[in-house]
Amino acid sequence: INDAAGFGATVATLRYACRAAAKDGILIGSENALDLPNQRILLDSIDDPNFRIYFDTANPKCMKGLDGPELLKDAYERVAELHLKDGFQDDKPALLGQGESDLEGSIAILKEKNYQGWMHLENNYHQLPKILGLSLEEVIKKDIELAQALLAD
């Protein structure tokens, strides 16, 4: 979503998808990097009980320089699932908690709200092994350990 026309087309498409999916109990979601005012407008414009947000912990900061935890806190009630990822604004990926996306801030919100939903490891596993000089299996194991540490009480 890069301009008003793209925003309008997205809203129209998501409204249509929500109506079409509702009869079968299917949720429709959007993973995006909208700023806080536009995220609110998107949620208010669609205003459908089966519309949700797929929240990526790195995209707001890494794609747009936005405050991910602030966005998560605001949209929390509409989050369908969380995508655990970290990285830097220069598009370089990082192991969980080692980038600049403030993953810890997002995790703190999830703990505060007692989040019980889906979480997916969605780090850039096609790039991290080469950057870190590790095997894919080693990188994933490290991220699992880091995620467990971040999520521990």
Coordinates of C-alpha atoms in Angstrom, one line a residue:
I1 CA 0.0 0.0 0.0
N2 CA 1.9 3.0 -1.3
D3 CA -0.7 5.6 -2.0
A4 CA -4.4 6.6 -1.6
A5 CA -5.5 4.5 -4.6
G6 CA -3.7 1.4 -3.4
F7 CA -5.2 2.0 0.1
G8 CA -8.7 2.3 -1.4
A9 CA -8.2 -0.8 -3.6
T10 CA -6.9 -2.8 -0.6
V11 CA -9.9 -1.8 1.6
A12 CA -12.4 -2.7 -1.2
T13 CA -10.7 -6.1 -1.8
L14 CA -10.5 -6.9 1.9
R15 CA -14.2 -5.9 2.5
Y16 CA -15.2 -8.2 -0.4
A17 CA -13.0 -11.0 0.9
C18 CA -14.5 -10.7 4.4
R19 CA -18.1 -10.8 3.1
A20 CA -17.3 -13.8 0.9
A21 CA -15.5 -15.7 3.6
A22 CA -17.9 -15.0 6.5
K23 CA -20.5 -17.6 5.5
D24 CA -17.8 -20.3 6.0
G25 CA -16.3 -18.9 9.2
I26 CA -13.0 -18.0 7.5
L27 CA -10.9 -15.1 8.9
I28 CA -9.3 -12.6 6.5
G29 CA -6.1 -10.9 7.4
S30 CA -3.7 -8.3 6.4
E31 CA 0.0 -8.2 7.0
N32 CA 1.2 -4.7 6.3
A33 CA 3.6 -2.0 7.4
L34 CA 1.1 0.8 7.7
D35 CA 1.7 3.6 10.3
L36 CA -0.6 3.9 13.3
P37 CA -3.1 6.4 11.8
N38 CA -3.5 4.4 8.6
Q39 CA -3.6 1.0 10.5
R40 CA -6.6 2.5 12.4
I41 CA -8.2 3.7 9.3
L42 CA -7.8 0.3 7.7
L43 CA -9.4 -1.5 10.7
D44 CA -12.2 1.1 10.9
S45 CA -12.8 1.1 7.1
I46 CA -13.1 -2.7 6.9
D47 CA -15.0 -3.0 10.3
D48 CA -15.8 -6.6 9.8
P49 CA -15.7 -9.2 12.7
N50 CA -13.8 -11.7 10.6
F51 CA -11.0 -9.2 9.6
R52 CA -7.7 -9.6 11.5
I53 CA -4.1 -8.4 11.4
Y54 CA -1.1 -10.7 10.9
F55 CA 1.5 -8.9 12.9
D56 CA 5.1 -9.2 11.8
T57 CA 7.5 -8.0 14.6
A58 CA 10.1 -6.7 12.2
N59 CA 8.2 -5.2 9.2
P60 CA 7.1 -1.9 10.8
K61 CA 10.7 -0.9 11.9
C62 CA 12.6 -2.6 9.1
M63 CA 10.4 -1.5 6.2
K64 CA 9.2 1.9 7.4
G65 CA 11.1 2.9 10.5
L66 CA 7.9 2.6 12.6
D67 CA 7.5 1.6 16.3
G68 CA 6.3 -2.0 16.1
P69 CA 5.3 -2.4 19.7
E70 CA 3.1 0.7 19.5
L71 CA 1.4 -0.7 16.4
L72 CA 1.0 -4.1 18.1
K73 CA -0.5 -2.5 21.2
D74 CA -3.0 -0.5 19.2
A75 CA -4.1 -3.4 17.0
Y76 CA -3.8 -6.2 19.6
E77 CA -7.5 -7.0 19.8
R78 CA -7.5 -7.7 16.0
V79 CA -4.3 -9.7 15.8
A80 CA -4.9 -13.2 14.3
E81 CA -1.3 -14.4 14.6
L82 CA 2.2 -13.1 15.2
H83 CA 5.2 -13.6 12.9
L84 CA 8.5 -13.5 14.9
K85 CA 11.2 -11.9 12.9
D86 CA 14.0 -9.4 13.6
G87 CA 16.3 -7.3 11.5
F88 CA 17.7 -3.9 10.7
Q89 CA 16.4 -0.9 8.7
D90 CA 19.0 -1.6 6.0
D91 CA 17.0 -4.8 5.3
K92 CA 19.7 -7.0 6.9
P93 CA 18.1 -9.8 9.0
A94 CA 19.1 -10.7 12.5
L95 CA 18.5 -13.5 15.0
L96 CA 15.5 -12.9 17.2
G97 CA 16.2 -10.1 19.7
Q98 CA 19.4 -9.0 18.0
G99 CA 18.1 -6.5 15.5
E100 CA 16.5 -3.1 15.9
S101 CA 12.8 -4.0 15.6
D102 CA 12.3 -3.9 19.4
L103 CA 11.1 -7.5 19.5
E104 CA 11.5 -7.3 23.3
G105 CA 8.9 -4.5 23.4
S106 CA 6.5 -6.5 21.3
I107 CA 7.0 -9.6 23.5
A108 CA 6.3 -7.5 26.6
I109 CA 3.0 -6.5 25.2
L110 CA 2.1 -10.1 24.4
K111 CA 3.0 -11.1 28.0
E112 CA 1.0 -8.2 29.5
K113 CA -2.0 -9.2 27.4
N114 CA -1.5 -13.0 28.0
Y115 CA -1.4 -13.7 24.3
Q116 CA -2.5 -17.2 23.6
G117 CA -2.5 -17.2 19.8
W118 CA -0.3 -18.5 17.0
M119 CA 3.3 -17.4 16.7
H120 CA 5.4 -18.3 13.6
L121 CA 9.1 -18.2 13.3
E122 CA 9.3 -16.1 10.1
N123 CA 12.9 -14.8 10.2
N124 CA 14.8 -14.5 6.9
Y125 CA 16.1 -18.0 7.0
H126 CA 17.2 -17.8 3.4
Q127 CA 19.8 -15.1 4.3
L128 CA 20.8 -15.7 7.9
P129 CA 22.9 -18.9 7.4
K130 CA 25.2 -17.2 5.0
I131 CA 25.4 -14.0 7.1
L132 CA 26.2 -15.9 10.3
G133 CA 28.3 -18.7 8.8
L134 CA 26.0 -21.3 10.2
S135 CA 23.8 -24.1 8.8
L136 CA 20.1 -23.5 8.4
E137 CA 19.4 -26.0 11.2
E138 CA 21.8 -24.1 13.5
V139 CA 20.2 -20.8 12.8
I140 CA 16.7 -22.1 13.4
K141 CA 17.7 -23.8 16.7
K142 CA 19.3 -20.5 17.8
D143 CA 16.1 -18.6 17.0
I144 CA 14.0 -21.2 18.9
E145 CA 16.2 -20.8 21.9
L146 CA 16.1 -17.0 21.7
A147 CA 12.3 -17.1 21.3
Q148 CA 11.9 -19.4 24.3
A149 CA 14.1 -17.1 26.4
L150 CA 12.2 -14.0 25.3
L151 CA 8.8 -15.6 26.0
A152 CA 9.8 -17.1 29.3
D153 CA 8.2 -15.6 32.4

